[in-house]
Every structure is written in C-alpha cells, then in structure tokens.
Coordinates of C-alpha atoms and ligand atoms in Angstrom, one line a residue:
M5 CA -63.4 63.8 -343.1
N6 CA -61.8 61.3 -341.0
L7 CA -59.4 59.2 -342.8
R8 CA -56.7 58.5 -339.2
S9 CA -55.6 54.7 -338.8
P10 CA -52.7 53.3 -337.1
I11 CA -49.4 54.3 -337.8
A12 CA -47.9 50.8 -336.5
P13 CA -49.3 47.3 -335.1
Q14 CA -50.3 48.8 -331.4
G15 CA -49.2 52.1 -332.3
P16 CA -51.5 55.5 -332.4
E17 CA -53.7 56.6 -335.3
F18 CA -52.8 59.6 -337.1
S19 CA -53.8 61.4 -339.9
P20 CA -52.5 60.5 -343.2
L21 CA -51.2 63.9 -343.4
I22 CA -49.5 66.2 -340.6
C23 CA -48.9 69.6 -340.2
G24 CA -45.4 70.8 -338.7
Y25 CA -45.0 73.3 -336.4
W26 CA -41.0 74.3 -336.6
R27 CA -42.1 77.1 -338.4
L28 CA -44.5 78.8 -336.4
M29 CA -42.5 81.6 -334.9
E30 CA -42.0 82.8 -338.3
W31 CA -45.2 82.6 -338.8
A32 CA -46.0 85.4 -336.7
M33 CA -49.3 84.5 -335.6
R34 CA -51.4 85.8 -332.7
P35 CA -53.0 82.9 -330.1
Q36 CA -56.3 83.7 -332.1
E37 CA -54.9 83.6 -335.7
L38 CA -52.9 80.1 -334.8
V39 CA -56.7 78.8 -333.1
T40 CA -58.3 79.8 -336.4
F41 CA -55.2 77.9 -338.4
I42 CA -55.6 74.7 -336.3
E43 CA -59.8 74.5 -336.9
Q44 CA -59.1 75.2 -340.4
H45 CA -56.5 72.1 -340.3
L46 CA -58.5 69.7 -338.7
A47 CA -62.1 70.3 -340.7
L48 CA -59.8 68.9 -343.6
G49 CA -58.9 66.3 -341.2
I50 CA -55.5 66.7 -340.4
T51 CA -55.7 65.5 -336.6
T52 CA -51.7 65.3 -335.9
V53 CA -49.6 67.9 -335.4
D54 CA -45.5 68.0 -334.9
H55 CA -43.4 69.8 -332.2
A56 CA -39.9 69.1 -330.7
D57 CA -38.9 70.8 -327.5
I58 CA -36.7 73.1 -329.3
Y59 CA -38.5 74.1 -332.2
G60 CA -38.7 78.0 -332.2
D61 CA -35.7 78.3 -329.4
Y62 CA -38.1 76.8 -327.2
Q63 CA -40.6 78.8 -327.7
C64 CA -42.8 77.2 -330.3
E65 CA -44.6 74.5 -327.9
A66 CA -45.5 77.4 -325.7
A67 CA -46.9 79.6 -328.4
F68 CA -49.1 76.2 -329.0
G69 CA -50.2 76.2 -326.3
D70 CA -51.6 79.1 -325.8
A71 CA -54.1 78.5 -328.6
L72 CA -54.8 75.2 -326.7
R73 CA -55.7 77.7 -323.6
L74 CA -58.1 80.1 -325.8
A75 CA -59.8 76.6 -327.1
P76 CA -59.1 74.1 -324.6
S77 CA -61.7 71.9 -326.8
L78 CA -59.0 71.1 -329.6
R79 CA -56.8 69.1 -327.5
H80 CA -59.0 65.7 -327.7
Q81 CA -59.4 66.7 -331.7
L82 CA -55.3 66.4 -331.6
E83 CA -52.2 64.1 -331.5
L84 CA -49.6 65.7 -330.0
V85 CA -46.1 64.5 -331.3
S86 CA -43.1 66.6 -329.2
K87 CA -39.4 65.3 -329.7
C88 CA -36.5 65.6 -327.1
G89 CA -32.6 64.2 -327.1
I90 CA -30.9 68.3 -328.7
A91 CA -29.7 70.8 -326.8
T92 CA -29.0 74.2 -328.7
T93 CA -27.4 77.0 -327.7
A94 CA -30.5 79.1 -327.5
K95 CA -30.9 77.8 -323.7
P96 CA -28.7 79.6 -321.1
G97 CA -25.7 77.1 -319.9
H98 CA -25.2 75.2 -323.3
S99 CA -22.5 76.4 -324.8
L100 CA -22.1 74.3 -327.9
G101 CA -25.4 72.0 -329.5
H102 CA -25.2 69.2 -328.4
Y103 CA -27.4 65.3 -328.3
I104 CA -28.9 64.0 -324.7
T105 CA -30.3 60.9 -323.9
D106 CA -29.9 60.6 -320.3
K107 CA -33.3 59.1 -318.7
S108 CA -33.3 62.9 -316.1
H109 CA -33.5 64.7 -319.5
I110 CA -35.8 62.8 -321.8
I111 CA -38.5 62.9 -318.6
A112 CA -37.5 66.8 -317.4
S113 CA -37.7 67.9 -322.0
A114 CA -40.9 66.0 -322.0
E115 CA -42.2 67.1 -319.0
Q116 CA -41.6 70.7 -320.0
S117 CA -43.3 69.9 -323.4
L118 CA -46.7 69.0 -321.2
Q119 CA -46.8 72.2 -319.7
H120 CA -45.8 74.2 -322.2
L121 CA -48.4 72.6 -324.7
N122 CA -50.9 73.1 -321.8
T123 CA -52.0 69.2 -321.5
D124 CA -51.2 66.4 -319.7
Y125 CA -50.3 63.8 -322.1
L126 CA -48.3 63.9 -325.5
D127 CA -49.7 60.9 -327.7
L128 CA -46.0 59.9 -328.7
L129 CA -43.0 61.5 -327.8
L130 CA -39.3 60.7 -330.4
I131 CA -35.7 60.8 -329.8
H132 CA -34.9 63.4 -332.0
R133 CA -31.4 62.3 -333.4
P134 CA -29.6 59.9 -332.6
D135 CA -27.2 60.7 -330.2
P136 CA -23.5 58.7 -330.1
L137 CA -23.5 58.5 -326.3
M138 CA -27.2 56.9 -326.3
D139 CA -27.1 54.5 -323.5
A140 CA -30.5 52.2 -324.6
D141 CA -31.2 50.9 -321.6
E142 CA -31.3 54.4 -320.0
V143 CA -33.8 55.5 -322.8
A144 CA -35.4 52.3 -322.1
E145 CA -36.4 53.6 -318.8
A146 CA -37.2 56.7 -319.3
F147 CA -39.6 56.0 -322.0
T148 CA -41.2 53.1 -319.2
A149 CA -41.3 55.6 -316.4
L150 CA -42.6 58.2 -319.1
H151 CA -45.7 55.9 -320.0
G152 CA -46.3 54.2 -316.8
S153 CA -47.1 58.1 -315.6
G154 CA -49.9 58.2 -318.0
K155 CA -47.4 61.0 -319.4
V156 CA -46.4 59.7 -323.1
R157 CA -48.8 56.9 -324.5
H158 CA -46.4 55.9 -327.7
F159 CA -42.9 56.1 -329.1
G160 CA -40.4 56.5 -331.7
V161 CA -37.3 58.3 -332.9
S162 CA -36.4 60.0 -335.2
N163 CA -33.8 60.3 -338.1
F164 CA -32.6 56.9 -336.7
T165 CA -30.3 53.9 -338.8
P166 CA -32.3 50.6 -338.8
A167 CA -29.5 49.1 -336.6
Q168 CA -30.1 52.2 -334.0
F169 CA -33.7 51.6 -334.0
S170 CA -33.3 47.7 -333.8
L171 CA -31.1 48.6 -330.4
L172 CA -33.6 50.9 -328.9
Q173 CA -36.4 48.1 -329.7
S174 CA -34.8 45.0 -328.2
R175 CA -34.9 46.9 -325.0
L176 CA -38.2 48.1 -324.8
P177 CA -41.4 46.1 -323.4
F178 CA -43.6 48.1 -326.6
T179 CA -43.2 48.4 -330.1
L180 CA -41.8 52.0 -331.5
A181 CA -44.1 53.5 -333.4
T182 CA -42.2 55.1 -336.1
N183 CA -39.0 56.5 -337.5
Q184 CA -39.3 60.6 -338.4
V185 CA -37.1 60.4 -341.4
E186 CA -36.6 63.5 -344.1
I187 CA -37.6 61.7 -347.7
S188 CA -38.3 64.1 -350.6
P189 CA -36.9 63.9 -354.6
L190 CA -34.5 66.1 -352.8
N191 CA -33.3 63.7 -350.4
Q192 CA -34.2 60.2 -351.3
T193 CA -31.4 58.7 -349.0
V194 CA -33.7 56.4 -347.2
T195 CA -35.4 54.9 -349.8
L196 CA -32.6 52.4 -350.6
D197 CA -30.3 52.5 -347.3
G198 CA -32.8 49.9 -345.4
T199 CA -34.4 52.7 -343.2
L200 CA -37.9 52.1 -345.4
D201 CA -37.4 48.7 -345.7
Q202 CA -36.9 48.5 -342.2
C203 CA -40.5 50.6 -341.7
Q204 CA -42.2 48.0 -344.4
Q205 CA -40.9 44.9 -342.1
L206 CA -42.6 46.4 -339.0
R207 CA -45.5 47.9 -340.1
I208 CA -44.7 50.5 -339.1
R209 CA -45.5 53.8 -340.7
P210 CA -42.8 56.4 -340.7
M211 CA -42.8 60.2 -340.6
A212 CA -41.5 61.9 -343.6
W213 CA -40.0 65.6 -342.7
S214 CA -39.3 68.5 -345.2
C215 CA -40.8 66.6 -348.3
L216 CA -40.2 70.7 -350.3
G217 CA -36.4 70.2 -348.9
G218 CA -37.7 73.4 -346.6
G219 CA -38.8 75.6 -349.4
R220 CA -35.6 75.1 -351.8
L221 CA -37.1 73.1 -354.3
F222 CA -39.1 76.4 -355.4
R223 CA -35.9 78.8 -355.2
E224 CA -32.7 76.9 -356.4
P225 CA -31.3 77.2 -359.7
R226 CA -30.0 73.6 -359.5
Y227 CA -33.8 71.7 -358.9
Q228 CA -35.4 73.4 -362.7
P229 CA -34.3 70.0 -364.3
L230 CA -36.7 68.6 -361.4
R231 CA -39.5 71.4 -361.6
D232 CA -39.6 71.0 -365.2
E233 CA -40.6 67.2 -364.4
L234 CA -42.6 68.0 -361.7
Y235 CA -45.1 70.1 -363.7
A236 CA -44.8 67.5 -366.8
V237 CA -45.7 65.0 -364.3
A238 CA -48.7 67.3 -362.9
E239 CA -50.0 68.1 -366.4
E240 CA -50.3 64.2 -366.6
I241 CA -52.4 63.7 -363.5
G242 CA -54.2 66.4 -363.0
A243 CA -52.3 68.2 -360.1
Q244 CA -52.8 71.6 -359.4
S245 CA -49.0 72.3 -358.4
L246 CA -45.9 71.0 -358.0
E247 CA -46.2 70.1 -354.5
Q248 CA -49.0 68.3 -354.7
V249 CA -47.2 65.8 -357.0
V250 CA -43.6 65.7 -354.9
Y251 CA -46.4 64.8 -352.0
A252 CA -47.9 61.7 -354.4
W253 CA -44.3 60.4 -355.1
V254 CA -43.8 60.3 -351.5
L255 CA -47.2 58.9 -350.8
R256 CA -46.3 56.2 -353.8
L257 CA -43.7 54.7 -351.6
P258 CA -44.9 51.1 -350.1
S259 CA -43.9 51.8 -346.5
R260 CA -46.7 54.6 -346.5
P261 CA -45.2 57.3 -345.1
L262 CA -47.1 60.3 -343.3
P263 CA -45.7 63.6 -345.0
I264 CA -45.1 66.5 -342.4
L265 CA -46.5 69.7 -343.8
G266 CA -44.0 72.9 -343.0
T267 CA -46.5 75.7 -344.2
G268 CA -48.3 78.0 -341.6
K269 CA -50.8 79.0 -345.3
I270 CA -53.7 77.2 -345.0
E271 CA -54.3 77.3 -349.1
R272 CA -50.9 75.3 -349.0
V273 CA -52.1 72.9 -347.0
R274 CA -55.7 72.3 -348.7
A275 CA -53.8 71.6 -351.9
A276 CA -51.5 69.1 -350.0
W277 CA -54.9 67.5 -349.0
E278 CA -55.5 67.0 -352.5
A279 CA -52.9 65.3 -353.7
L280 CA -53.7 62.3 -350.8
S281 CA -56.4 61.1 -353.8
L282 CA -53.5 61.4 -357.0
P283 CA -52.2 58.6 -358.6
L284 CA -48.8 58.2 -360.0
S285 CA -47.6 55.1 -362.5
R286 CA -44.4 53.4 -361.4
Q287 CA -42.5 55.3 -364.0
Q288 CA -43.6 58.7 -363.6
W289 CA -42.1 58.1 -360.0
F290 CA -38.7 56.9 -361.4
R291 CA -38.8 60.0 -363.8
I292 CA -39.1 62.3 -360.8
R293 CA -36.3 60.1 -359.1
K294 CA -34.3 60.3 -362.3
A295 CA -34.9 64.3 -362.3
A296 CA -34.0 64.8 -358.9
L297 CA -31.0 62.9 -359.0
G298 CA -29.6 63.5 -362.4
Y299 CA -29.0 59.8 -363.4
D300 CA -31.1 56.7 -364.8
V301 CA -31.5 53.7 -363.1
P302 CA -28.6 51.8 -363.2
Ligands
NAP406 P1 -41.4 71.7 -346.2 O1 -42.5 71.4 -346.6 O2 -39.8 70.9 -347.1 O3 -41.0 72.9 -346.1 C1 -41.6 74.1 -345.4 C2 -40.7 75.3 -346.4 O4 -41.6 75.8 -347.8 C3 -42.0 76.6 -345.7 O5 -41.1 77.6 -345.6 C4 -42.8 77.0 -347.1 O6 -43.2 78.3 -346.7 C5 -42.4 76.8 -348.2 N1 -43.4 76.3 -349.6 C6 -44.1 75.3 -349.0 N2 -44.6 75.2 -350.3 C7 -44.3 76.6 -351.3 C8 -44.2 77.0 -352.5 N3 -45.2 76.5 -353.1 N4 -43.5 77.8 -353.1 C9 -42.6 78.6 -352.5 N5 -42.3 77.7 -350.7 C10 -43.2 77.4 -350.5 O7 -41.4 71.2 -344.8 P2 -40.5 71.5 -343.3 O8 -40.8 72.6 -342.9 O9 -39.2 71.4 -343.8 O10 -40.3 70.4 -342.3 C11 -41.8 70.1 -342.1 C12 -41.7 69.4 -340.3 O11 -41.2 68.2 -340.4 C13 -41.4 70.7 -339.7 O12 -42.2 71.7 -339.2 C14 -41.1 69.6 -338.7 O13 -42.6 69.4 -337.5 C15 -40.5 68.9 -339.1 N6 -39.6 68.5 -339.2 C16 -38.5 67.1 -338.5 C17 -37.4 67.0 -338.6 C18 -36.5 66.0 -338.0 O14 -35.4 66.0 -337.8 N7 -37.2 65.0 -337.1 C19 -36.6 68.3 -339.3 C20 -37.0 69.3 -339.7 C21 -38.5 69.5 -340.0 P3 -45.0 79.1 -346.6 O15 -44.9 78.8 -344.6 O16 -44.5 80.2 -347.4 O17 -46.0 77.8 -347.4

C-alpha cells in the first residue's frame, strides 16, 4: 500500500512508519534473510529505513548494503536515511566518545555511508546529536557540497533543540526536512519543550525514535500502571496489543510524527502498521499521559 507523503514543504516523500536498523546486528540475519525482511516491510508499505554511520559499532550499514547487493532492485523502492556527527570508541583512534560536525568529517562520513549501503545517494542525512562545538557555517558548507554533488538529496537534524534547529536553518539555502527525536509515553519531553511546536510551525514532520522506550515499556516494573492503562485503552479501541496503542498515541500528535520501529520481527512490524488506522480520543491520550507520568495535568 503506498501511503508515502512529503515530510516537509520541500522534503522527501516517506512512508508513515519507518523501519529502524540500529539493532540489525542483534538480529543476526543472513543477507538473504534481511532481503526477505526488507521485501516484507516494503510489501506492507514501509519504504523508509533509518540508519546511522555508528549503528552496530559501524557495522549495520554494511550489513544492509550486503542485502542490497544481493537484491539491487530494492534500492529504488527505498528511502535511505543516515546520520553522522558522533564518534564512538568502536573506531580505532577514538579514545573517548565525542561529537564531530567538522565539514570534512560530515562529507567523509556520508561518503562512507554510501559505500557501506552500496548506493550512490542518500535520501536524507541527519546530524545525529547537537554538538557544542558545531559551527553552523561549516555544517552548511558540508551540506551544500553533498547536495551539489548529488550524494545527498535532503538534510535534517536529530535531537536538536528549537534554537539549535533555527541556527542551522539560518545558514542553509534549503529547508531542513525533519528533527528526529525521542517520542513516547516514557519520554514526553518534546511534547512540551517547543520541539514539536517548531515542527508544526514549519510544517515539518518529526521522526520519532524509541516509541516503546527501547523495549523498557515491557520489562520494567515501574511501568506497570502505564501497561494497565494501555491494555484498558486497547480494549476500548479494538487494538490487538499494547504497542499498537503506543503508536496510536504518538501518531495522535498534531506535528504528525513518523514512528521509527525498532523490531526485526515482521509480525511486530505488521501489528504496528495496523495502528495507523486506530483512533484515539483526547481523553484516552491524556489517560496514557497521566499513567506514564504518574500525575494529572495541573
Ligand atoms: P523501540 O521500538 O522503542 O524498541 C525496540 C525494542 O523493543 C527491540 O529490542 C524490540 O525487540 C523490543 N520490543 C518491541 N516490541 C516488543 C514486545 N511486544 N515485547 C517485548 N519487546 C518488544 O525502538 P528503538 O529500537 O529503541 O529505536 C527505533 C529506531 O529509532 C532505531 O532502530 C533507530 O533507527 C532510531 N533511533 C534513533 C536515535 C537517535 O538519536 N536519532 C536513538 C535511538 C534510536 P524485538 O526486536 O525482539 O521485537
């Protein structure tokens, strides 16, 4: 089913749910199994995939690229998102983790992503985290060069405050397409700190990571009241599972977030897809908010 739509006024067209590949190495899929998984989520309508240079200690993009080498026709059915701007100790020579948004690093990292993913362009490149040493002019130069060479079609940021977003935007000749941020009942910070308001104001859709709290929602005893409320709402709206209600909660936000799924299990991806048509009333939304935070609205 094609439900792709633009995520920003001059932005790329993405599917309403995105498959995230941060945990790909944990899934231990052989290349042919990964091809099958990609084909299955494409068949549902999930065409957009989320990567970063550092995922899986710099190994996930190459593993995905191996699958694209096996089945080259998949590339043009997909929108590939990647990120740069973090250096981890998984790379020899890095004695500590740090951020890095120098022009040369951004260009080299994007080129490495292209090579690993076995493609000649990225649909979207994000700066992964705000860098206290970020020089916005330098990032703009890197983005403009990558755009001019055709290596990256669109640009955005991740985990940026509205001020950091506006700063970078002020230096660019094109509009940033998204801010990828954590959105879940477990972490509601961006619903009230101006981040999602800025997205709504600019009519750009945020990408939402860790909607299920990275799986903590299911495991941690402190979330029992939240789970109880999610089950109650699931029954009311005819949802099959707790995570469907969480996705409906995220999708209910007026900035129209695009949830990034973190699972490698196709049945969980299929269940998430059904959440696209689940209605959630204002009161149900606030009941979940309250159960997660432990207190009522003031
Ligand atoms: P998530 O959906 O919150 O968590 C996924 C985890 O939850 C997986 O380990 C999954 O295990 C588990 N899970 C899902 N359904 C479950 C269930 N019913 N019962 C028990 N466990 C369940 O998402 P995430 O992986 O943390 O993040 C999603 C994507 O967002 C990442 O892949 C990445 O692309 C992106 N991301 C971006 C940033 C950023 O800073 N920009 C940060 C983090 C993540 P199974 O695999 O077994 O289903």
